[in-house]
Amino acid sequence: MLFGMGRQILHVDMDEFFAAVEKLDNPALVGKCVLVGGDPAGRGVVSTASYEARVFGCGSAMPMITALRLCPKAIVLPGRHERYREVSEQIFEIFGRFSPLVEPLSIDEAFLDVTGSLRLMGDGEQIARDIKGAIRREVGLAASVGVAPNKFLAKLASDLEKPDGLTVITAENVQQVLDPLAIRKLWGVGPAAEKRLERLSIRTFGQIRHAAPATLTAGLGPGGQELQRLARGEDDRPVVPDHQARSISQECTFPRDVDDYDQLGDVLVEQVSQVARRLRRAGLKARTVTLKIRTGDFVTRTRSATLGEATNLTDELLAVARGLLAAWRTENPSALRLLGMGASQLIAAGGQLPLFGRQRRDKMERLDRTLDDIASRFGSQAVRRGRVKGDGAAAQSERPDGERKK
Ligand code: TTP
Ligand code: MG
């Protein structure tokens, strides 16, 4: 039922996401009509229209050529998906601090079930405010958040006051918020259903709510009852976390190609330390370590190794990453333009550790905790692990994947 469970669900959705990232990286674009998407000459479509361009009627999925006709002064950008992915990871890492129950819906939106965090972190509205604040401060972007007792209402709410919105739907205001809304906003109501409902003189949630069930079934089939439930704001689907789909990574493009493997090793230590810290902060462990390498000729390659058991210990991840880098060096000792390290196949931390190696891991955990504490107080630059000559432990498996030219 609607409020019986007393859940607090948040839906967070970034505003004009691809355009917002472009504005973040190039402040000259702020306040301008920006269209991110395919080449107008090649029948490309718009992925994101900035809010400035939406005023002229531009929107997602529209042919770029049409959007440019509506807004000829718009700046067209091809999109930098790797960068959007990177910003997305930063945002999801922030979500992970507020609840382990995070269900990603797309690159820029997720459901969070924060019911279990309420006692520690305040009510849903407070948590929403804190998430918005963290994204604003740490990433530099605006998010809209809906807070409600279920997913359907939370998603609806995040859209109501975009951009930079925060809308709370409660048992008290639910009908007042829903009733005036156009039926288009109901899940499952496409243009065809909308037409059929209009024939029944039904245009708002309120009208659906008050319609006789038989009328709805006659007009829409068995789905009519389901719509009525949604129009009343009832939805009991759980938030399903999906760690598999995510990864946490860090990369660095060098101003000049680097062939000094001691220097590359230092960069790797820094990257692994940061990724491991982000894993721990998000309460996650990773099973797969991936190295990303771009050589001077712009060819990008990845090398992955999968661990027998997931970990978020810096030293364990580092040993694997070092092994991958050493194997790469033997195979292909050219200078690197970019080095990156990522952790994926994420699972929630907190499982039982095997007895074997328990003491050694306890020690590593204590070291990581101490370094995390120093980093959080004095910044990550304050802590550095020493350089280890040699290659560390060998990777357990090696697999070239995702080879592509850039
Ligand atoms: P949305 O969240 O739907 O859109 P948005 O973030 O650009 O704008 P809003 O403020 O209304 O939330 O989608 C997120 C990103 O996904 C968007 O920036 C680009 C991409 N996208 C596409 O590539 N094609 C599409 O058709 C849509 C809808 C989105
Ligand atoms: Mg969005």
mmCIF file with all atom_site columns, C-alpha atoms in Angstrom, residues 147-255:
data_model
loop_
_atom_site.group_PDB
_atom_site.id
_atom_site.type_symbol
_atom_site.label_atom_id
_atom_site.label_alt_id
_atom_site.label_comp_id
_atom_site.label_asym_id
_atom_site.label_entity_id
_atom_site.label_seq_id
_atom_site.pdbx_PDB_ins_code
_atom_site.Cartn_x
_atom_site.Cartn_y
_atom_site.Cartn_z
_atom_site.occupancy
_atom_site.B_iso_or_equiv
_atom_site.pdbx_formal_charge
_atom_site.auth_seq_id
_atom_site.auth_comp_id
_atom_site.auth_asym_id
_atom_site.auth_atom_id
_atom_site.pdbx_PDB_model_num
ATOM 1   C CA . VAL A 1 147 ? 11.177  12.825 -2.232  1.00 0.00 ? 147 VAL A CA 1
ATOM 2   C CA . ALA A 1 148 ? 8.189   10.526 -1.755  1.00 0.00 ? 148 ALA A CA 1
ATOM 3   C CA . PRO A 1 149 ? 7.010   7.264  -0.194  1.00 0.00 ? 149 PRO A CA 1
ATOM 4   C CA . ASN A 1 150 ? 7.466   5.343  -3.472  1.00 0.00 ? 150 ASN A CA 1
ATOM 5   C CA . LYS A 1 151 ? 9.306   5.288  -6.802  1.00 0.00 ? 151 LYS A CA 1
ATOM 6   C CA . PHE A 1 152 ? 6.469   6.485  -8.989  1.00 0.00 ? 152 PHE A CA 1
ATOM 7   C CA . LEU A 1 153 ? 5.830   9.565  -6.859  1.00 0.00 ? 153 LEU A CA 1
ATOM 8   C CA . ALA A 1 154 ? 9.529   10.301 -6.364  1.00 0.00 ? 154 ALA A CA 1
ATOM 9   C CA . LYS A 1 155 ? 10.175  10.300 -10.106 1.00 0.00 ? 155 LYS A CA 1
ATOM 10  C CA . LEU A 1 156 ? 7.170   12.466 -10.738 1.00 0.00 ? 156 LEU A CA 1
ATOM 11  C CA . ALA A 1 157 ? 8.264   14.849 -7.986  1.00 0.00 ? 157 ALA A CA 1
ATOM 12  C CA . SER A 1 158 ? 11.820  15.337 -9.272  1.00 0.00 ? 158 SER A CA 1
ATOM 13  C CA . ASP A 1 159 ? 10.369  16.680 -12.520 1.00 0.00 ? 159 ASP A CA 1
ATOM 14  C CA . LEU A 1 160 ? 7.947   19.185 -11.011 1.00 0.00 ? 160 LEU A CA 1
ATOM 15  C CA . GLU A 1 161 ? 10.371  21.958 -10.094 1.00 0.00 ? 161 GLU A CA 1
ATOM 16  C CA . LYS A 1 162 ? 13.219  21.393 -12.546 1.00 0.00 ? 162 LYS A CA 1
ATOM 17  C CA . PRO A 1 163 ? 15.850  22.831 -12.793 1.00 0.00 ? 163 PRO A CA 1
ATOM 18  C CA . ASP A 1 164 ? 17.510  22.756 -9.367  1.00 0.00 ? 164 ASP A CA 1
ATOM 19  C CA . GLY A 1 165 ? 14.245  21.512 -7.866  1.00 0.00 ? 165 GLY A CA 1
ATOM 20  C CA . LEU A 1 166 ? 13.369  19.797 -4.622  1.00 0.00 ? 166 LEU A CA 1
ATOM 21  C CA . THR A 1 167 ? 9.813   18.531 -4.324  1.00 0.00 ? 167 THR A CA 1
ATOM 22  C CA . VAL A 1 168 ? 8.448   16.520 -1.429  1.00 0.00 ? 168 VAL A CA 1
ATOM 23  C CA . ILE A 1 169 ? 5.290   14.462 -1.795  1.00 0.00 ? 169 ILE A CA 1
ATOM 24  C CA . THR A 1 170 ? 3.741   13.218 1.431   1.00 0.00 ? 170 THR A CA 1
ATOM 25  C CA . ALA A 1 171 ? 0.564   11.455 2.489   1.00 0.00 ? 171 ALA A CA 1
ATOM 26  C CA . GLU A 1 172 ? -0.874  14.884 3.223   1.00 0.00 ? 172 GLU A CA 1
ATOM 27  C CA . ASN A 1 173 ? -0.204  16.622 -0.083  1.00 0.00 ? 173 ASN A CA 1
ATOM 28  C CA . VAL A 1 174 ? -0.237  13.689 -2.518  1.00 0.00 ? 174 VAL A CA 1
ATOM 29  C CA . GLN A 1 175 ? -3.704  14.215 -3.952  1.00 0.00 ? 175 GLN A CA 1
ATOM 30  C CA . GLN A 1 176 ? -3.302  17.964 -4.105  1.00 0.00 ? 176 GLN A CA 1
ATOM 31  C CA . VAL A 1 177 ? -0.055  17.565 -6.090  1.00 0.00 ? 177 VAL A CA 1
ATOM 32  C CA . LEU A 1 178 ? -1.267  14.778 -8.375  1.00 0.00 ? 178 LEU A CA 1
ATOM 33  C CA . ASP A 1 179 ? -4.823  15.720 -9.252  1.00 0.00 ? 179 ASP A CA 1
ATOM 34  C CA . PRO A 1 180 ? -4.101  18.682 -11.558 1.00 0.00 ? 180 PRO A CA 1
ATOM 35  C CA . LEU A 1 181 ? -1.320  16.891 -13.477 1.00 0.00 ? 181 LEU A CA 1
ATOM 36  C CA . ALA A 1 182 ? -1.835  15.962 -17.124 1.00 0.00 ? 182 ALA A CA 1
ATOM 37  C CA . ILE A 1 183 ? -2.274  12.215 -17.741 1.00 0.00 ? 183 ILE A CA 1
ATOM 38  C CA . ARG A 1 184 ? 0.777   12.300 -20.020 1.00 0.00 ? 184 ARG A CA 1
ATOM 39  C CA . LYS A 1 185 ? 2.903   12.251 -16.874 1.00 0.00 ? 185 LYS A CA 1
ATOM 40  C CA . LEU A 1 186 ? 1.505   8.885  -15.848 1.00 0.00 ? 186 LEU A CA 1
ATOM 41  C CA . TRP A 1 187 ? 3.746   5.902  -16.516 1.00 0.00 ? 187 TRP A CA 1
ATOM 42  C CA . GLY A 1 188 ? 2.347   3.883  -19.357 1.00 0.00 ? 188 GLY A CA 1
ATOM 43  C CA . VAL A 1 189 ? 0.310   6.668  -20.898 1.00 0.00 ? 189 VAL A CA 1
ATOM 44  C CA . GLY A 1 190 ? 1.658   7.163  -24.394 1.00 0.00 ? 190 GLY A CA 1
ATOM 45  C CA . PRO A 1 191 ? 0.060   9.250  -27.132 1.00 0.00 ? 191 PRO A CA 1
ATOM 46  C CA . ALA A 1 192 ? -2.393  6.456  -28.057 1.00 0.00 ? 192 ALA A CA 1
ATOM 47  C CA . ALA A 1 193 ? -3.676  5.961  -24.500 1.00 0.00 ? 193 ALA A CA 1
ATOM 48  C CA . GLU A 1 194 ? -3.831  9.705  -24.089 1.00 0.00 ? 194 GLU A CA 1
ATOM 49  C CA . LYS A 1 195 ? -6.175  9.988  -27.069 1.00 0.00 ? 195 LYS A CA 1
ATOM 50  C CA . ARG A 1 196 ? -8.404  7.207  -25.777 1.00 0.00 ? 196 ARG A CA 1
ATOM 51  C CA . LEU A 1 197 ? -8.600  8.830  -22.359 1.00 0.00 ? 197 LEU A CA 1
ATOM 52  C CA . GLU A 1 198 ? -9.410  12.173 -23.915 1.00 0.00 ? 198 GLU A CA 1
ATOM 53  C CA . ARG A 1 199 ? -12.336 10.547 -25.658 1.00 0.00 ? 199 ARG A CA 1
ATOM 54  C CA . LEU A 1 200 ? -13.573 9.706  -22.162 1.00 0.00 ? 200 LEU A CA 1
ATOM 55  C CA . SER A 1 201 ? -12.995 13.397 -21.235 1.00 0.00 ? 201 SER A CA 1
ATOM 56  C CA . ILE A 1 202 ? -10.160 12.362 -18.956 1.00 0.00 ? 202 ILE A CA 1
ATOM 57  C CA . ARG A 1 203 ? -7.225  14.780 -19.008 1.00 0.00 ? 203 ARG A CA 1
ATOM 58  C CA . THR A 1 204 ? -5.860  14.866 -15.461 1.00 0.00 ? 204 THR A CA 1
ATOM 59  C CA . PHE A 1 205 ? -4.779  12.477 -12.724 1.00 0.00 ? 205 PHE A CA 1
ATOM 60  C CA . GLY A 1 206 ? -7.746  13.679 -10.663 1.00 0.00 ? 206 GLY A CA 1
ATOM 61  C CA . GLN A 1 207 ? -10.174 12.698 -13.399 1.00 0.00 ? 207 GLN A CA 1
ATOM 62  C CA . ILE A 1 208 ? -8.627  9.219  -13.655 1.00 0.00 ? 208 ILE A CA 1
ATOM 63  C CA . ARG A 1 209 ? -8.806  8.837  -9.909  1.00 0.00 ? 209 ARG A CA 1
ATOM 64  C CA . HIS A 1 210 ? -12.511 9.653  -9.890  1.00 0.00 ? 210 HIS A CA 1
ATOM 65  C CA . ALA A 1 211 ? -13.412 7.643  -12.995 1.00 0.00 ? 211 ALA A CA 1
ATOM 66  C CA . ALA A 1 212 ? -15.486 4.482  -12.579 1.00 0.00 ? 212 ALA A CA 1
ATOM 67  C CA . PRO A 1 213 ? -13.179 1.440  -12.888 1.00 0.00 ? 213 PRO A CA 1
ATOM 68  C CA . ALA A 1 214 ? -15.517 -0.077 -15.469 1.00 0.00 ? 214 ALA A CA 1
ATOM 69  C CA . THR A 1 215 ? -15.198 2.999  -17.678 1.00 0.00 ? 215 THR A CA 1
ATOM 70  C CA . LEU A 1 216 ? -11.408 2.794  -17.571 1.00 0.00 ? 216 LEU A CA 1
ATOM 71  C CA . THR A 1 217 ? -11.383 -0.919 -18.325 1.00 0.00 ? 217 THR A CA 1
ATOM 72  C CA . ALA A 1 218 ? -13.758 -0.388 -21.236 1.00 0.00 ? 218 ALA A CA 1
ATOM 73  C CA . GLY A 1 219 ? -11.582 2.393  -22.635 1.00 0.00 ? 219 GLY A CA 1
ATOM 74  C CA . LEU A 1 220 ? -8.122  0.999  -21.935 1.00 0.00 ? 220 LEU A CA 1
ATOM 75  C CA . GLY A 1 221 ? -8.409  -2.690 -21.173 1.00 0.00 ? 221 GLY A CA 1
ATOM 76  C CA . PRO A 1 222 ? -7.096  -4.300 -17.977 1.00 0.00 ? 222 PRO A CA 1
ATOM 77  C CA . GLY A 1 223 ? -4.294  -1.712 -17.780 1.00 0.00 ? 223 GLY A CA 1
ATOM 78  C CA . GLY A 1 224 ? -6.910  0.860  -16.831 1.00 0.00 ? 224 GLY A CA 1
ATOM 79  C CA . GLN A 1 225 ? -7.027  -0.306 -13.218 1.00 0.00 ? 225 GLN A CA 1
ATOM 80  C CA . GLU A 1 226 ? -3.263  -0.094 -12.950 1.00 0.00 ? 226 GLU A CA 1
ATOM 81  C CA . LEU A 1 227 ? -3.390  3.501  -14.160 1.00 0.00 ? 227 LEU A CA 1
ATOM 82  C CA . GLN A 1 228 ? -5.952  4.307  -11.538 1.00 0.00 ? 228 GLN A CA 1
ATOM 83  C CA . ARG A 1 229 ? -3.674  2.912  -8.851  1.00 0.00 ? 229 ARG A CA 1
ATOM 84  C CA . LEU A 1 230 ? -0.828  5.095  -10.109 1.00 0.00 ? 230 LEU A CA 1
ATOM 85  C CA . ALA A 1 231 ? -3.112  8.144  -10.308 1.00 0.00 ? 231 ALA A CA 1
ATOM 86  C CA . ARG A 1 232 ? -3.831  7.598  -6.626  1.00 0.00 ? 232 ARG A CA 1
ATOM 87  C CA . GLY A 1 233 ? -0.061  7.513  -6.069  1.00 0.00 ? 233 GLY A CA 1
ATOM 88  C CA . GLU A 1 234 ? 0.138   3.810  -5.187  1.00 0.00 ? 234 GLU A CA 1
ATOM 89  C CA . ASP A 1 235 ? 3.268   1.909  -6.113  1.00 0.00 ? 235 ASP A CA 1
ATOM 90  C CA . ASP A 1 236 ? 5.092   -0.698 -4.066  1.00 0.00 ? 236 ASP A CA 1
ATOM 91  C CA . ARG A 1 237 ? 8.003   -1.645 -6.320  1.00 0.00 ? 237 ARG A CA 1
ATOM 92  C CA . PRO A 1 238 ? 11.260  -1.909 -4.389  1.00 0.00 ? 238 PRO A CA 1
ATOM 93  C CA . VAL A 1 239 ? 14.440  0.005  -5.188  1.00 0.00 ? 239 VAL A CA 1
ATOM 94  C CA . VAL A 1 240 ? 16.776  -2.577 -6.721  1.00 0.00 ? 240 VAL A CA 1
ATOM 95  C CA . PRO A 1 241 ? 20.446  -1.703 -6.391  1.00 0.00 ? 241 PRO A CA 1
ATOM 96  C CA . ASP A 1 242 ? 22.571  -2.540 -9.390  1.00 0.00 ? 242 ASP A CA 1
ATOM 97  C CA . HIS A 1 243 ? 26.223  -2.473 -8.544  1.00 0.00 ? 243 HIS A CA 1
ATOM 98  C CA . GLN A 1 244 ? 27.189  -4.619 -11.520 1.00 0.00 ? 244 GLN A CA 1
ATOM 99  C CA . ALA A 1 245 ? 26.454  -1.832 -13.934 1.00 0.00 ? 245 ALA A CA 1
ATOM 100 C CA . ARG A 1 246 ? 28.854  0.520  -12.253 1.00 0.00 ? 246 ARG A CA 1
ATOM 101 C CA . SER A 1 247 ? 32.503  1.165  -11.971 1.00 0.00 ? 247 SER A CA 1
ATOM 102 C CA . ILE A 1 248 ? 34.707  3.662  -10.222 1.00 0.00 ? 248 ILE A CA 1
ATOM 103 C CA . SER A 1 249 ? 37.728  4.957  -12.071 1.00 0.00 ? 249 SER A CA 1
ATOM 104 C CA . GLN A 1 250 ? 40.388  7.573  -12.295 1.00 0.00 ? 250 GLN A CA 1
ATOM 105 C CA . GLU A 1 251 ? 42.508  8.581  -15.255 1.00 0.00 ? 251 GLU A CA 1
ATOM 106 C CA . CYS A 1 252 ? 45.096  11.083 -16.245 1.00 0.00 ? 252 CYS A CA 1
ATOM 107 C CA . THR A 1 253 ? 46.117  12.481 -19.633 1.00 0.00 ? 253 THR A CA 1
ATOM 108 C CA . PHE A 1 254 ? 49.718  13.603 -19.599 1.00 0.00 ? 254 PHE A CA 1
ATOM 109 C CA . PRO A 1 255 ? 50.767  16.954 -21.039 1.00 0.00 ? 255 PRO A CA 1
#
